[in-house]
Amino acid sequence: MAIASAWTLVAYAWERRHGRPGVAARIGLGIAIIQAVVGLLSRSAVGYFAPPVIANAAYGLAFFVSVAIRRPLAGVFAAEMHPLPAEIRASPEFRCTFSRVSLVWGFYLLGRSALRAFVLMRYSVDVYVAVNVMTAAPLTLLLMGWSFWYGLRSLRRVRT
C-alpha cells in the first residue's frame, strides 16, 4: 500500500513540475489513498482491492457520459498530453474521433471492472491478482497504442 501511494504521489509531482495539469495522476493519487484507507480499516484483501474495481467502473461510466455530453474524455486526455490547436479541438472530426476512442475505453473499463469484481467475489486473492495483471498492462498498452494510432490518423486527415 505504501509503495502504491508513494508511486502515485511521485507521478503527480512529476506532472505538476513539468507544467501539466496532472488530471490522470491526481485521479490515481485519490484512488491510491482511498484504497489504502479502506484496506487498512477493513483489514481485508477484498476491502483493499474493491476501490480500484469500483473506480474502473466509474471511469468507464465517465467515458460514456463524456460522449453523451459531447466532451469526450479521450479528447481531454489527448489535449493534456499534446497541445492541440483550438481549431482542431473545435472540429467535428475531433469530437467524432475522440468520441469513438472514449466509447472503446468505456467498454474496456466497464468490462474489466465487471470481470475483476466477479473474480474478487468468487475466487481467491491469488486468482484475482492474476486476472488483474493479465488484464492490466497488456490490454491497456494495446488499447493505448490503438488510441494513439487512430487519433493521429483521424486528425491528420483533418489537417490535410
Tab-separated table of C-alpha atoms in Angstrom:
chain	number	residue	atom	x	y	z
A	1	MET	CA	0.000	0.000	0.000
A	2	ALA	CA	2.803	2.382	0.880
A	3	ILE	CA	4.607	1.764	-2.413
A	4	ALA	CA	1.451	2.312	-4.495
A	5	SER	CA	0.651	5.519	-2.597
A	6	ALA	CA	4.206	6.816	-2.917
A	7	TRP	CA	4.300	5.975	-6.635
A	8	THR	CA	1.134	7.927	-7.394
A	9	LEU	CA	2.366	10.879	-5.321
A	10	VAL	CA	5.623	10.928	-7.326
A	11	ALA	CA	3.670	10.738	-10.623
A	12	TYR	CA	1.506	13.681	-9.580
A	13	ALA	CA	4.540	15.758	-8.523
A	14	TRP	CA	6.257	14.916	-11.824
A	15	GLU	CA	3.264	16.078	-13.869
A	16	ARG	CA	2.929	19.321	-11.921
A	17	ARG	CA	6.677	20.040	-12.094
A	18	HIS	CA	6.503	19.749	-15.877
A	19	GLY	CA	3.626	22.225	-16.097
A	20	ARG	CA	0.909	19.717	-16.926
A	21	PRO	CA	-2.398	19.654	-15.054
A	22	GLY	CA	-1.836	16.044	-13.991
A	23	VAL	CA	-5.501	15.029	-14.161
A	24	ALA	CA	-4.749	11.310	-14.509
A	25	ALA	CA	-2.098	11.461	-11.790
A	26	ARG	CA	-4.499	13.264	-9.437
A	27	ILE	CA	-7.158	10.629	-10.022
A	28	GLY	CA	-4.610	7.855	-9.408
A	29	LEU	CA	-3.439	9.529	-6.219
A	30	GLY	CA	-7.011	9.812	-4.943
A	31	ILE	CA	-7.699	6.148	-5.644
A	32	ALA	CA	-4.452	5.044	-4.001
A	33	ILE	CA	-5.314	6.984	-0.849
A	34	ILE	CA	-8.867	5.611	-0.735
A	35	GLN	CA	-7.599	2.092	-1.418
A	36	ALA	CA	-5.037	2.331	1.391
A	37	VAL	CA	-7.569	3.702	3.890
A	38	VAL	CA	-10.253	1.126	3.020
A	39	GLY	CA	-7.708	-1.690	3.092
A	40	LEU	CA	-6.386	-0.639	6.489
A	41	LEU	CA	-9.830	-0.081	8.001
A	42	SER	CA	-11.349	-3.293	6.655
A	43	ARG	CA	-8.248	-5.425	7.285
A	44	SER	CA	-9.410	-7.399	4.274
A	45	ALA	CA	-7.943	-8.152	0.864
A	46	VAL	CA	-11.389	-7.690	-0.687
A	47	GLY	CA	-11.634	-4.293	1.012
A	48	TYR	CA	-8.226	-3.361	-0.318
A	49	PHE	CA	-8.898	-4.490	-3.904
A	50	ALA	CA	-12.505	-3.254	-4.183
A	51	PRO	CA	-11.837	0.525	-4.583
A	52	PRO	CA	-9.898	0.209	-7.860
A	53	VAL	CA	-12.586	-2.119	-9.250
A	54	ILE	CA	-15.244	0.447	-8.386
A	55	ALA	CA	-13.067	3.272	-9.710
A	56	ASN	CA	-12.604	1.462	-13.039
A	57	ALA	CA	-16.364	1.130	-13.363
A	58	ALA	CA	-16.749	4.833	-12.574
A	59	TYR	CA	-14.112	5.675	-15.211
A	60	GLY	CA	-15.949	3.569	-17.762
A	61	LEU	CA	-19.196	5.362	-16.998
A	62	ALA	CA	-17.414	8.721	-17.127
A	63	PHE	CA	-16.187	7.935	-20.646
A	64	PHE	CA	-19.771	7.167	-21.719
A	65	VAL	CA	-21.167	10.290	-20.059
A	66	SER	CA	-18.454	12.425	-21.665
A	67	VAL	CA	-19.580	11.238	-25.082
A	68	ALA	CA	-23.223	11.885	-24.219
A	69	ILE	CA	-22.446	15.490	-23.235
A	70	ARG	CA	-20.275	15.927	-26.341
A	71	ARG	CA	-16.989	16.439	-24.454
A	72	PRO	CA	-15.204	13.099	-24.939
A	73	LEU	CA	-12.708	12.336	-22.188
A	74	ALA	CA	-10.261	10.808	-24.633
A	75	GLY	CA	-10.039	14.238	-26.261
A	76	VAL	CA	-9.371	15.864	-22.889
A	77	PHE	CA	-6.531	13.422	-22.226
A	78	ALA	CA	-5.166	13.856	-25.760
A	79	ALA	CA	-5.075	17.639	-25.343
A	80	GLU	CA	-3.345	17.220	-21.969
A	81	MET	CA	-0.645	15.026	-23.480
A	82	HIS	CA	-0.078	17.152	-26.572
A	83	PRO	CA	-1.241	20.741	-27.069
A	84	LEU	CA	-3.640	20.817	-29.996
A	85	PRO	CA	-4.694	23.973	-31.839
A	86	ALA	CA	-8.114	25.305	-30.870
A	87	GLU	CA	-9.459	24.890	-34.407
A	88	ILE	CA	-8.688	21.161	-34.329
A	89	ARG	CA	-10.223	20.722	-30.855
A	90	ALA	CA	-13.348	22.555	-32.068
A	91	SER	CA	-13.736	20.472	-35.235
A	92	PRO	CA	-16.500	17.882	-35.656
A	93	GLU	CA	-13.833	15.363	-36.675
A	94	PHE	CA	-12.063	15.819	-33.326
A	95	ARG	CA	-15.297	15.185	-31.425
A	96	CYS	CA	-16.184	12.196	-33.607
A	97	THR	CA	-12.711	10.649	-33.363
A	98	PHE	CA	-12.392	11.028	-29.631
A	99	SER	CA	-15.995	10.009	-29.024
A	100	ARG	CA	-15.171	6.674	-30.659
A	101	VAL	CA	-11.981	6.358	-28.628
A	102	SER	CA	-13.905	7.236	-25.455
A	103	LEU	CA	-16.572	4.615	-26.169
A	104	VAL	CA	-13.942	1.915	-26.663
A	105	TRP	CA	-12.253	2.881	-23.389
A	106	GLY	CA	-15.639	2.927	-21.640
A	107	PHE	CA	-16.430	-0.620	-22.780
A	108	TYR	CA	-12.958	-1.831	-21.816
A	109	LEU	CA	-13.045	-0.264	-18.351
A	110	LEU	CA	-16.565	-1.481	-17.554
A	111	GLY	CA	-15.834	-4.966	-18.874
A	112	ARG	CA	-12.567	-5.229	-16.967
A	113	SER	CA	-14.240	-3.930	-13.821
A	114	ALA	CA	-17.065	-6.471	-14.092
A	115	LEU	CA	-14.596	-9.312	-14.628
A	116	ARG	CA	-12.426	-8.255	-11.695
A	117	ALA	CA	-15.446	-7.829	-9.397
A	118	PHE	CA	-16.703	-11.283	-10.330
A	119	VAL	CA	-13.285	-12.866	-9.680
A	120	LEU	CA	-12.787	-10.932	-6.433
A	121	MET	CA	-16.117	-12.150	-5.052
A	122	ARG	CA	-15.896	-15.770	-6.238
A	123	TYR	CA	-12.221	-16.769	-6.195
A	124	SER	CA	-9.084	-16.378	-4.125
A	125	VAL	CA	-6.998	-13.226	-3.962
A	126	ASP	CA	-4.293	-15.058	-5.933
A	127	VAL	CA	-6.693	-15.631	-8.830
A	128	TYR	CA	-7.824	-12.013	-8.608
A	129	VAL	CA	-4.228	-10.756	-8.767
A	130	ALA	CA	-3.522	-12.991	-11.780
A	131	VAL	CA	-6.619	-11.733	-13.626
A	132	ASN	CA	-5.749	-8.160	-12.681
A	133	VAL	CA	-2.216	-8.492	-14.047
A	134	MET	CA	-3.344	-10.245	-17.247
A	135	THR	CA	-5.959	-7.579	-18.000
A	136	ALA	CA	-3.963	-4.525	-16.920
A	137	ALA	CA	-0.736	-3.786	-18.778
A	138	PRO	CA	-1.189	-5.974	-21.874
A	139	LEU	CA	-4.704	-4.806	-22.712
A	140	THR	CA	-4.149	-1.229	-21.593
A	141	LEU	CA	-0.981	-0.903	-23.680
A	142	LEU	CA	-2.740	-2.398	-26.685
A	143	LEU	CA	-5.668	-0.030	-26.276
A	144	MET	CA	-3.375	2.962	-25.755
A	145	GLY	CA	-1.478	2.085	-28.925
A	146	TRP	CA	-4.718	1.836	-30.866
A	147	SER	CA	-5.958	5.124	-29.361
A	148	PHE	CA	-2.811	6.989	-30.436
A	149	TRP	CA	-2.797	5.404	-33.883
A	150	TYR	CA	-6.474	6.007	-34.529
A	151	GLY	CA	-6.459	9.527	-33.076
A	152	LEU	CA	-3.405	10.625	-35.056
A	153	ARG	CA	-4.624	9.017	-38.271
A	154	SER	CA	-8.007	10.699	-37.968
A	155	LEU	CA	-6.624	14.112	-37.042
A	156	ARG	CA	-4.063	14.057	-39.849
A	157	ARG	CA	-6.963	13.830	-42.283
A	158	VAL	CA	-8.421	16.994	-40.723
A	159	ARG	CA	-5.163	18.935	-41.121
A	160	THR	CA	-4.666	17.992	-44.778
